Amino acid sequence: MAPQRSVRLSLKKPTYAVCVVGVETSVDVHSDVPKGAETFRVSGSSGVEVFMVYDPARVTVPTGKSRWPLDASVEVTISVDTASKDLNDLKVKVSYFGPHEGGALGQSVLYLTGVDISLDVDTYRTGKVKRSHGDKKTWRWGPEGYGAVLLVNCDRDSVTSRGPDLTNSQLASLDDLQDMSPMVLSCDGPDSLFDSHKLVLSVPFSDSKRVGVFCARGGNSLEDYKQVLGAQHLSYEVERQWGERKISFFVEGLTFPDADFLGLVSLSVSLVDMGTLPEVPLFTDTVAFRMAPWIMTPNTQPPLELYACSVVDSHGPNKTFLEDMSDLALKTNCKLIICPQIENRNDRWIQDEMEFGYTEAPHKSFPVVFDSPRNRGLKHFPYKRILGPDFGYVTREILFSGASSLDSFGNLDVSPPVTVGGKEYPLGRILIGSSFPKSGGRRMAKVVRDFLQAQQVQAPVELYSDWLSVGHVDEFLSFVPTSDRKGFRLLLASPSACLRLFQEKKEEGYGEAAQFDGLSHQENRSINEMLADRRLRSDSLYVQKCIDWNREVLKRELGLTERDIVDIPQLFSLKGSYAEAFFPDMVNMVVLGKHLGIPKPFGPVINGQCCLEKKVRSLLEPLGLHCIFIDDYLSYHELLGEVHCGTNVRRQPFSFKWWHMVP
């Protein structure tokens, strides 16, 4: 350990110094030396350790009474191993000798007061504060890593608060302390020492808007906890009480990592000598925190809550759809939450409005809803109805332009955990629809993309979705859980697979079987007619090329093989230069464990069964999945959305701890 400071000795009078337990102090034995002195000897009282620092190539270690040469290459450092009971109760004596045997030519005396100062947090990530003697200033990823974690205090524990707890400079609920990380200041030493010395807690200016610190003075009253550090308070003179050996603090995060914030913050405590001008810090201890990221959960995680909207349109209320959702939720032991029309203002696209995720520290985790910048009828629902006790909220707004369709969160997905070229992504990878590979098209807003990238734990991948009218990735892909070794499959919409299926049915003699049979408001199209429709075939093959481009990106970026992909038959038609699903888009499904709520395709009925449904069952049911087809044609499909667009699912967090990974 490098010396923290140096103490200069005097032959004429004793020297007094304060030493912090565990911190080495350099003793200057060369500045004030008796005339004729050539060697010296150092001794310390009980509780003081003396270390001789020298270059063995230049200095021969003395024997006998350990008289060391007064050579510039010999230095003395000392440390104390415990706090003093009284002022100056520890002693170091330095004696100087001439070239001949005899008494000392002179002596210097150093009186020491030992003080134990340490700022400690949950460095070892056990959920509790333990005394750390290692590196507390840095933060390290991985299973062997270290460094404390801060939760962004973005929930609302008090029903009287108007906004998230992080907006309050005063504690509104004692429950809020559970969302903060504990920090303990040890300050053991003679009480009289603190008449001339003070402890100052501080936060760097750059971190002051990202972290808040509350001092705890015990008791069960909110007044026993006051904010001492934050945007308005860069330092705090600790109010140490007589005999107090430990002082507790609680630290809250105020913002998630983002483009201008890597996620690291630090706090320091300094022991300051008030007897000097300017006041001099004798010792500083610093601890580092990393802000816990916002983490998305993929379809493969067990469902906890299913959300849908109650709406009314020209066809009437979506009562049947909600009944189907209720049945589906019951099968999966999942709670159904219906957003009433008065709150959604007839905006049914709840998937587009928000994305559920969570944040986690070693001592606690809670769900966090990410509110998209689309800001339509459901604009206020996440903030007013979801934000609450142990349920956080975060959003990113587009400041200087309006949101595009690609800013809706139907255009945001995340893969299950994958390994790519030996690199593990234990929390999966975020998938975002974009204008790639063409230029000048629609992209998700930079403020949202930057936020997702800054979380570091789910390295985003941009896909090509701008070929679609709505432009969302959930229109051509989905993930489903499986019980085999892989654990999941990627489902991709496939016009080629649909055309092959229809060709097979034609050759089997079912060419007159009709798409949309049974829908009074939609013109029937026979298999023969669809196969003969050059425009429909051309449009679908164009779409297939777009999906194939994404297929290669997904295989490369998620480490997938063809065995991991299931092609779901689907046709598309172009309206202008953008594609829309020709019949209900079966990939746009809601996944609740092994139960899949799939848009009913109304495909050609052969031998009493929809051939599209039969094909999908043959693809997915051998994987242990249960296909439940839901009629969403009037309420959703005609409005360019499907089951997934009209629902949202909060899922169980990962068991894997994000701080164990290496980004």
XYZ file of C-alpha atoms in Angstrom:
663
model
C 0.000 0.000 0.000
C 1.423 3.387 -0.972
C 1.958 5.841 1.915
C -0.939 8.232 2.285
C 1.110 11.112 3.682
C 4.401 11.935 5.384
C 5.126 13.116 8.956
C 8.276 15.168 9.554
C 10.064 14.617 12.894
C 11.868 17.143 15.109
C 14.758 16.716 17.567
C 13.587 19.675 19.625
C 10.002 18.750 20.426
C 7.580 15.860 20.094
C 5.537 15.514 16.941
C 1.864 14.603 16.980
C -0.065 12.855 14.218
C -3.285 11.044 13.537
C -3.064 7.638 11.872
C -5.960 5.818 10.261
C -6.122 2.100 10.982
C -4.747 0.080 8.084
C -3.218 3.079 6.305
C 0.543 3.395 6.126
C 2.114 6.732 7.012
C 5.620 7.728 5.949
C 7.928 9.000 8.705
C 10.605 11.491 7.598
C 13.736 10.483 9.548
C 16.165 12.468 7.367
C 15.152 16.132 7.643
C 16.186 16.872 11.256
C 19.258 14.788 12.133
C 21.963 15.354 14.846
C 25.371 16.417 13.561
C 27.617 13.406 13.015
C 24.806 10.865 12.965
C 25.276 8.000 10.521
C 22.684 5.415 11.661
C 19.304 5.349 13.332
C 16.989 2.972 15.120
C 13.166 3.021 15.270
C 10.924 1.543 17.942
C 7.147 1.643 18.374
C 4.806 1.037 21.262
C 2.302 -1.798 21.295
C -0.281 -1.309 18.555
C 2.175 0.348 16.152
C 3.809 -1.532 13.304
C 7.074 -0.197 11.884
C 8.213 -1.083 8.357
C 11.638 -0.409 6.879
C 11.516 0.263 3.163
C 14.836 -0.079 1.349
C 16.581 -1.186 -1.810
C 18.253 -4.544 -1.041
C 20.713 -3.941 -3.861
C 22.042 -0.859 -2.065
C 21.399 -1.523 1.628
C 22.629 -4.364 3.823
C 20.104 -5.337 6.466
C 21.683 -4.605 9.877
C 21.987 -7.211 12.583
C 21.983 -6.923 16.321
C 20.363 -3.718 17.530
C 19.076 -2.881 14.035
C 20.828 0.377 13.407
C 19.972 1.415 9.891
C 22.191 3.644 7.765
C 21.015 7.227 7.294
C 20.828 6.640 3.608
C 18.277 8.175 1.275
C 17.375 4.705 0.069
C 16.074 3.745 3.546
C 12.589 4.944 4.468
C 10.287 4.315 7.429
C 6.558 3.722 7.330
C 4.244 2.998 10.207
C 0.675 1.831 10.675
C -1.673 1.283 13.584
C -3.852 -1.793 13.935
C -6.560 -0.455 16.225
C -8.235 2.777 17.207
C -6.835 4.637 20.209
C -8.656 4.863 23.514
C -7.128 8.243 24.314
C -5.390 11.004 22.414
C -1.684 10.393 21.723
C -1.605 7.022 23.459
C 0.679 5.469 20.828
C 4.364 6.289 20.424
C 7.214 5.964 17.936
C 10.802 6.816 18.933
C 13.708 7.388 16.524
C 17.273 7.373 17.965
C 20.323 8.613 15.993
C 23.899 7.295 16.421
C 27.371 8.293 15.375
C 30.066 6.113 13.774
C 31.255 4.690 17.098
C 29.636 2.683 19.851
C 27.973 4.762 22.472
C 24.761 6.514 23.374
C 22.361 8.171 21.015
C 23.299 11.579 19.650
C 19.664 12.582 19.672
C 16.064 11.365 19.624
C 12.799 12.278 17.958
C 9.459 11.280 19.412
C 6.192 10.871 17.504
C 2.934 10.568 19.424
C 0.099 8.963 17.513
C -3.659 8.803 17.804
C -5.174 5.864 16.001
C -8.576 6.327 14.383
C -10.607 3.768 12.447
C -12.317 5.415 9.469
C -13.951 3.309 6.790
C -16.795 3.791 4.329
C -18.364 0.447 3.464
C -21.072 -0.803 1.127
C -22.169 -4.162 -0.233
C -18.902 -4.582 -2.122
C -19.154 -8.377 -2.143
C -22.778 -8.374 -3.431
C -24.209 -10.498 -0.634
C -27.086 -8.143 0.124
C -25.399 -6.900 3.306
C -22.674 -4.414 4.138
C -19.413 -6.013 5.203
C -16.132 -4.350 6.115
C -13.908 -4.298 3.047
C -10.153 -3.954 3.085
C -9.757 -4.365 -0.675
C -10.313 -2.117 -3.644
C -13.535 -0.184 -3.104
C -12.901 2.529 -5.683
C -13.400 0.362 -8.762
C -16.241 -1.855 -9.980
C -15.681 -5.193 -11.668
C -18.056 -7.423 -13.651
C -18.182 -11.215 -13.520
C -18.682 -14.033 -11.015
C -15.426 -13.056 -9.306
C -16.215 -9.364 -9.559
C -16.859 -6.840 -6.827
C -18.496 -3.491 -6.272
C -21.846 -2.371 -4.914
C -25.077 -2.002 -6.899
C -27.653 0.797 -6.768
C -31.294 0.472 -7.701
C -32.846 3.390 -9.521
C -35.523 4.421 -7.024
C -38.175 4.680 -9.728
C -41.159 3.113 -7.945
C -43.704 4.961 -5.775
C -43.989 3.522 -2.274
C -46.202 6.237 -0.828
C -49.753 6.666 -2.089
C -49.485 10.373 -1.285
C -46.549 10.927 -3.647
C -47.277 12.346 -7.066
C -44.226 10.937 -8.817
C -41.576 8.239 -8.428
C -39.720 8.202 -5.139
C -36.535 9.485 -6.780
C -38.237 12.867 -7.263
C -38.536 13.357 -3.491
C -35.762 14.929 -1.432
C -37.622 13.878 1.709
C -38.450 10.309 2.595
C -42.160 9.690 2.011
C -42.300 6.107 3.289
C -40.054 3.885 5.383
C -40.644 1.171 2.769
C -38.622 3.329 0.413
C -35.465 2.420 2.337
C -35.722 -1.110 0.960
C -35.135 0.294 -2.534
C -31.881 1.916 -1.428
C -28.456 0.409 -0.851
C -27.091 0.559 2.699
C -23.796 2.295 3.443
C -22.000 2.352 6.802
C -19.411 4.852 8.025
C -17.117 3.500 10.756
C -15.575 6.269 12.879
C -13.907 4.753 15.951
C -11.434 6.801 17.972
C -11.184 9.116 20.979
C -14.218 11.384 21.094
C -12.017 14.408 21.815
C -10.233 13.876 18.492
C -13.409 14.952 16.711
C -13.292 18.320 18.446
C -10.439 19.233 16.109
C -11.235 16.921 13.197
C -14.388 16.390 11.163
C -15.748 13.794 8.786
C -16.990 15.055 5.427
C -19.088 12.915 3.104
C -18.999 14.053 -0.538
C -20.181 13.231 -4.036
C -18.489 14.389 -7.272
C -20.409 17.107 -9.090
C -20.827 14.837 -12.128
C -22.556 12.202 -9.968
C -24.663 14.529 -7.819
C -27.678 14.428 -10.168
C -27.541 10.634 -10.342
C -27.390 9.623 -6.708
C -28.991 10.637 -3.430
C -27.865 9.817 0.118
C -30.008 9.732 3.249
C -28.527 9.716 6.743
C -30.239 7.363 9.193
C -30.464 8.200 12.850
C -32.582 5.241 13.928
C -36.172 5.338 14.982
C -39.340 4.727 13.007
C -40.115 8.298 12.064
C -39.605 9.766 8.595
C -37.894 12.717 10.295
C -35.121 10.358 11.404
C -33.938 10.156 7.790
C -32.783 13.229 5.920
C -31.181 13.627 2.535
C -27.601 14.813 2.974
C -26.163 14.422 -0.551
C -27.705 15.038 -3.951
C -27.985 17.609 -6.691
C -28.235 20.457 -4.150
C -25.730 19.055 -1.662
C -22.261 18.022 -2.838
C -20.843 17.552 0.673
C -22.065 16.890 4.167
C -20.258 17.407 7.468
C -21.167 14.252 9.336
C -22.937 14.923 12.612
C -21.044 12.411 14.718
C -22.485 12.031 18.193
C -20.431 11.394 21.352
C -19.406 7.737 21.519
C -20.799 6.950 18.062
C -18.778 4.289 16.258
C -20.987 3.568 13.221
C -23.277 5.826 11.212
C -25.765 4.390 8.725
C -26.708 5.839 5.358
C -29.008 4.780 2.528
C -28.084 5.448 -1.091
C -30.574 5.708 -3.977
C -30.022 5.769 -7.716
C -31.727 8.549 -9.643
C -31.217 7.572 -13.274
C -30.561 4.503 -15.362
C -27.414 4.299 -17.493
C -27.758 6.239 -20.725
C -25.739 7.707 -23.582
C -24.186 10.327 -21.277
C -23.876 8.083 -18.218
C -21.896 4.855 -18.033
C -23.664 3.820 -14.837
C -20.817 4.290 -12.344
C -20.975 6.689 -9.385
C -18.796 7.154 -6.327
C -19.037 8.531 -2.797
C -16.200 9.515 -0.472
C -15.604 10.311 3.167
C -12.652 12.401 4.336
C -11.119 12.925 7.767
C -10.317 16.636 7.819
C -7.966 18.472 10.211
C -9.754 21.677 11.183
C -6.608 23.070 12.854
C -4.949 24.032 9.588
C -5.711 26.697 7.013
C -6.753 25.637 4.552
C -8.293 22.598 6.172
C -6.418 19.483 5.109
C -7.951 16.052 4.456
C -5.773 13.535 6.292
C -7.480 10.518 4.756
C -10.151 9.779 2.145
C -12.039 6.553 1.598
C -14.042 6.096 -1.612
C -16.648 3.541 -2.652
C -18.007 2.857 -6.137
C -21.502 1.829 -7.207
C -22.937 0.698 -10.511
C -26.510 1.580 -11.338
C -28.602 -1.531 -11.906
C -29.772 -1.711 -15.538
C -33.284 -2.058 -16.892
C -33.676 -5.641 -18.148
C -36.236 -6.991 -20.624
C -37.729 -10.466 -20.263
C -38.292 -12.736 -23.296
C -41.298 -14.924 -24.122
C -39.480 -17.902 -22.621
C -39.820 -16.484 -19.090
C -42.935 -17.603 -17.153
C -45.856 -15.144 -17.369
C -47.119 -13.330 -14.283
C -49.673 -10.834 -15.587
C -51.503 -10.474 -18.905
C -52.706 -7.007 -19.939
C -55.376 -6.138 -22.523
C -57.669 -3.194 -23.291
C -61.444 -2.959 -23.324
C -62.453 -0.953 -26.406
C -65.438 -0.247 -28.644
C -65.351 0.330 -32.405
C -67.699 0.165 -35.381
C -68.048 -3.592 -34.833
C -68.947 -3.133 -31.167
C -66.976 -3.976 -28.004
C -64.080 -6.478 -28.062
C -65.846 -8.583 -25.431
C -65.172 -11.918 -27.176
C -61.474 -11.169 -27.453
C -61.267 -10.358 -23.750
C -63.119 -13.557 -22.898
C -60.563 -15.492 -24.937
C -57.777 -13.715 -23.046
C -59.451 -14.614 -19.757
C -59.592 -18.293 -20.735
C -55.968 -18.202 -21.820
C -54.856 -16.556 -18.590
C -56.782 -19.154 -16.585
C -55.005 -22.000 -18.380
C -51.617 -20.535 -17.474
C -52.431 -19.386 -13.924
C -51.696 -15.861 -15.076
C -53.490 -12.777 -13.745
C -55.505 -10.878 -16.362
C -55.547 -7.082 -16.034
C -57.981 -5.210 -18.292
C -57.413 -1.532 -18.947
C -60.882 0.052 -19.207
C -61.876 2.269 -22.095
C -61.982 5.364 -19.905
C -58.261 4.919 -19.242
C -57.102 3.754 -22.665
C -59.249 6.280 -24.583
C -60.056 3.546 -27.089
C -56.382 2.818 -27.755
C -56.152 -0.982 -27.918
C -52.455 -1.321 -28.787
C -51.120 -1.882 -25.298
C -48.046 -3.736 -26.581
C -46.991 -0.600 -28.414
C -47.356 1.667 -25.414
C -45.031 -0.054 -22.952
C -42.536 -2.816 -22.297
C -42.207 -4.675 -19.021
C -38.814 -5.371 -17.511
C -37.176 -5.267 -14.116
C -34.197 -3.967 -12.208
C -32.214 -5.872 -9.591
C -29.641 -5.418 -6.844
C -28.311 -8.145 -4.518
C -30.766 -7.110 -1.805
C -33.873 -6.538 -3.909
C -35.483 -6.480 -7.347
C -38.740 -5.066 -8.687
C -40.499 -4.755 -12.059
C -40.105 -1.579 -14.093
C -42.365 -0.537 -16.959
C -40.657 1.255 -19.859
C -43.144 3.756 -21.314
C -42.683 4.271 -25.056
C -42.665 7.754 -26.625
C -45.635 6.950 -28.910
C -47.999 8.871 -26.583
C -51.413 8.010 -27.966
C -54.582 7.056 -26.064
C -52.708 4.892 -23.545
C -50.166 7.643 -22.863
C -50.975 8.031 -19.159
C -51.761 4.396 -18.307
C -48.225 3.215 -17.387
C -47.597 6.232 -15.160
C -50.984 6.514 -13.513
C -51.912 2.838 -13.145
C -48.728 0.756 -13.153
C -46.260 2.945 -11.261
C -46.692 2.102 -7.581
C -45.131 0.319 -4.588
C -42.296 -1.899 -5.847
C -43.293 -1.227 -9.459
C -40.999 1.233 -11.191
C -41.408 3.484 -14.202
C -39.004 4.835 -16.816
C -39.519 6.620 -20.112
C -37.567 8.408 -22.801
C -39.194 11.253 -24.701
C -38.423 12.480 -28.216
C -37.755 16.175 -27.735
C -37.663 17.779 -31.146
C -39.751 15.582 -33.437
C -42.785 13.355 -33.305
C -42.661 9.613 -32.795
C -42.791 7.302 -35.808
C -44.481 3.910 -35.891
C -41.088 2.288 -35.246
C -40.952 3.998 -31.828
C -43.806 1.806 -30.604
C -42.719 -1.159 -28.524
C -44.274 -3.785 -30.751
C -41.005 -2.978 -32.498
C -39.009 -4.026 -29.437
C -38.294 -7.635 -28.527
C -35.627 -9.651 -26.750
C -34.245 -13.091 -27.424
C -33.854 -15.851 -24.858
C -30.306 -16.399 -23.507
C -27.924 -17.280 -26.344
C -24.261 -18.025 -26.965
C -22.656 -16.530 -30.059
C -19.179 -17.611 -31.117
C -18.291 -18.562 -27.558
C -19.628 -15.314 -26.063
C -22.547 -15.754 -23.709
C -25.558 -13.484 -23.527
C -27.231 -14.937 -20.416
C -29.997 -12.324 -20.516
C -30.559 -12.539 -24.257
C -30.203 -9.760 -26.831
C -32.633 -6.921 -27.512
C -34.068 -6.802 -31.039
C -35.088 -3.489 -32.613
C -36.729 -2.965 -36.007
C -35.020 -0.431 -38.236
C -34.607 0.797 -41.816
C -31.610 -1.440 -42.534
C -30.471 -2.355 -45.154
C -31.996 0.605 -46.974
C -31.137 4.166 -46.033
C -33.382 7.089 -45.316
C -36.224 5.043 -43.860
C -37.798 4.927 -40.422
C -35.732 4.055 -37.348
C -36.520 3.811 -33.682
C -35.684 7.132 -32.000
C -32.044 7.564 -31.053
C -32.963 8.446 -27.464
C -34.576 5.016 -27.036
C -31.826 3.121 -28.855
C -29.168 4.879 -26.773
C -30.971 3.980 -23.568
C -31.217 0.294 -24.501
C -27.562 0.162 -25.554
C -26.410 1.852 -22.347
C -27.840 -0.900 -20.124
C -24.908 -3.064 -21.386
C -26.422 -6.431 -20.475
C -28.605 -7.219 -23.515
C -26.519 -5.911 -26.447
C -29.146 -4.705 -28.964
C -29.377 -5.937 -32.554
C -31.075 -3.856 -35.246
C -33.215 -5.718 -37.756
C -34.909 -4.655 -40.980
C -38.609 -3.952 -40.378
C -39.249 -0.809 -42.416
C -40.641 -2.907 -45.279
C -43.823 -3.309 -43.226
C -46.611 -0.713 -43.119
C -46.581 -0.650 -39.337
C -42.920 -1.640 -39.246
C -42.742 -3.768 -36.094
C -40.559 -6.830 -35.509
C -43.464 -8.673 -33.870
C -45.059 -8.904 -37.340
C -42.471 -11.384 -38.592
C -40.829 -13.010 -35.554
C -41.550 -14.477 -32.153
C -39.834 -16.779 -29.654
C -41.497 -19.731 -27.961
C -40.196 -21.874 -25.072
C -39.418 -25.552 -25.540
C -38.496 -28.284 -23.098
C -35.559 -29.620 -25.120
C -31.904 -28.751 -24.691
C -32.130 -25.584 -26.808
C -34.943 -24.249 -24.665
C -36.616 -22.183 -27.367
C -37.400 -21.762 -31.051
C -37.440 -18.678 -33.212
C -40.635 -18.429 -35.233
C -40.427 -16.551 -38.539
C -43.294 -15.651 -40.847
C -42.745 -17.444 -44.153
C -44.572 -16.621 -47.399
C -42.603 -19.375 -49.133
C -43.835 -21.964 -46.632
C -47.414 -20.749 -47.149
C -47.186 -20.938 -50.946
C -45.716 -24.452 -50.698
C -48.531 -25.525 -48.398
C -51.189 -24.164 -50.750
C -49.492 -25.835 -53.730
C -49.498 -29.154 -51.874
C -53.209 -28.801 -51.119
C -53.955 -27.941 -54.744
C -52.095 -31.050 -55.923
C -54.064 -33.089 -53.384
C -57.259 -31.878 -55.057
C -58.298 -29.135 -52.634
C -57.731 -26.160 -54.915
C -61.256 -24.845 -54.403
C -60.934 -24.704 -50.614
C -61.216 -21.027 -49.723
C -59.350 -18.577 -47.533
C -61.684 -16.452 -45.335
C -64.451 -19.070 -45.614
C -67.032 -18.187 -42.987
C -66.195 -14.478 -42.820
C -69.256 -12.667 -44.137
C -67.426 -9.345 -44.377
C -64.471 -10.698 -46.389
C -64.410 -12.035 -49.940
C -63.429 -15.679 -50.154
C -60.283 -16.569 -52.083
C -59.756 -20.161 -53.171
C -56.344 -21.795 -53.096
C -56.402 -21.854 -56.912
C -57.161 -18.139 -57.052
C -54.436 -17.218 -54.567
C -51.816 -19.300 -56.364
C -52.844 -17.761 -59.685
C -52.697 -14.210 -58.306
C -49.362 -12.996 -59.684
C -49.500 -9.806 -57.622
C -50.021 -11.702 -54.353
C -47.233 -14.135 -55.219
C -44.863 -11.354 -56.233
C -45.615 -9.355 -53.079
C -45.128 -12.380 -50.845
C -41.841 -13.360 -52.474
C -40.576 -9.795 -52.017
C -41.495 -10.037 -48.348
C -39.725 -13.394 -48.153
C -36.501 -11.694 -49.275
C -36.901 -9.107 -46.522
C -37.464 -11.818 -43.924
C -34.539 -13.841 -45.272
C -32.268 -10.817 -44.769
C -33.346 -10.769 -41.122
C -33.007 -14.541 -40.916
C -29.292 -14.312 -41.664
C -28.800 -11.471 -39.201
C -30.613 -13.406 -36.473
C -28.611 -16.556 -37.138
C -25.368 -14.590 -36.984
C -26.166 -12.343 -34.004
C -27.982 -14.964 -31.901
C -25.831 -17.950 -32.803
C -28.768 -19.862 -34.313
C -28.878 -22.678 -36.847
C -31.707 -23.651 -39.173
C -32.770 -26.294 -36.619
C -33.562 -23.460 -34.204
C -35.977 -21.741 -36.603
C -39.579 -22.672 -37.383
C -41.200 -21.225 -40.517
C -44.820 -20.230 -39.919
C -46.886 -19.995 -43.150
C -47.998 -16.433 -43.827
C -48.836 -14.321 -46.871
C -48.354 -10.572 -47.294
C -49.554 -8.042 -49.824
C -48.096 -4.653 -50.656
C -49.991 -1.404 -50.166
C -47.815 1.041 -52.021
C -44.246 0.136 -51.045
C -45.111 -1.370 -47.638
C -46.344 -4.831 -46.733
C -49.392 -5.899 -44.728
C -50.481 -9.349 -43.612
C -52.891 -10.883 -46.174
C -54.632 -12.891 -43.454
C -54.257 -12.693 -39.637
C -50.544 -12.804 -38.866
C -50.005 -15.998 -36.889
C -46.477 -15.071 -35.753
C -48.004 -12.081 -33.954
C -49.050 -14.266 -31.018
C -49.104 -13.977 -27.244
C -46.903 -16.547 -25.487
C -47.928 -17.652 -22.003
C -45.643 -20.498 -21.059
C -46.528 -23.510 -23.197
C -49.829 -21.930 -24.266
C -49.834 -19.822 -27.421
C -52.646 -17.404 -28.227
C -52.421 -17.357 -32.028
C -54.490 -15.178 -34.398
C -57.016 -17.393 -36.178
C -55.944 -17.339 -39.862
C -59.310 -18.337 -41.384
C -57.448 -20.512 -43.861
C -58.885 -22.979 -46.349
C -60.952 -25.605 -44.527
C -60.092 -29.125 -45.645
C -61.818 -32.147 -44.127
C -63.356 -29.896 -41.505
C -60.099 -28.323 -40.385
C -58.250 -25.138 -41.315
C -55.166 -26.296 -43.174
C -53.126 -23.345 -41.838
C -54.041 -24.160 -38.247
C -53.268 -27.821 -38.849
C -49.863 -26.966 -40.273
C -48.971 -24.704 -37.352
C -50.062 -27.354 -34.853
C -47.871 -29.917 -36.615
C -44.915 -27.564 -36.296
C -45.365 -26.450 -32.689
C -47.234 -29.116 -30.730
C -44.402 -31.697 -31.051
C -42.319 -29.123 -29.144
C -44.712 -29.424 -26.187
C -46.668 -26.279 -27.042
C -50.447 -25.802 -27.022
C -51.902 -23.789 -29.906
C -55.045 -21.808 -29.103
C -56.417 -19.897 -32.095
C -58.180 -16.634 -31.293
C -60.505 -14.707 -33.594
C -59.060 -11.180 -33.703
C -60.119 -10.371 -37.274
C -62.571 -7.514 -36.720
C -61.137 -6.053 -33.529
C -57.453 -6.167 -34.442
C -56.478 -7.578 -37.850
C -58.528 -5.098 -39.844
C -56.716 -2.321 -37.966
C -53.279 -3.759 -38.917
C -52.597 -5.475 -35.600
C -53.009 -8.889 -34.005
C -53.120 -10.667 -30.644
C -49.583 -9.703 -29.629
C -50.206 -6.049 -30.480
C -53.347 -6.024 -28.345
C -51.806 -7.647 -25.266
C -48.820 -7.224 -22.982
C -47.233 -9.629 -20.519
C -45.214 -9.068 -17.368
C -42.900 -12.006 -16.866
C -40.762 -13.548 -14.163
C -37.241 -12.087 -13.933
C -34.191 -14.142 -14.826
C -32.582 -16.156 -12.040
C -29.204 -15.199 -13.493
C -27.693 -12.134 -11.808
C -26.681 -9.498 -14.327
C -23.533 -8.492 -12.423
C -22.130 -12.008 -12.930
C -21.870 -11.494 -16.682
C -19.046 -9.881 -18.639
C -20.477 -7.476 -21.261
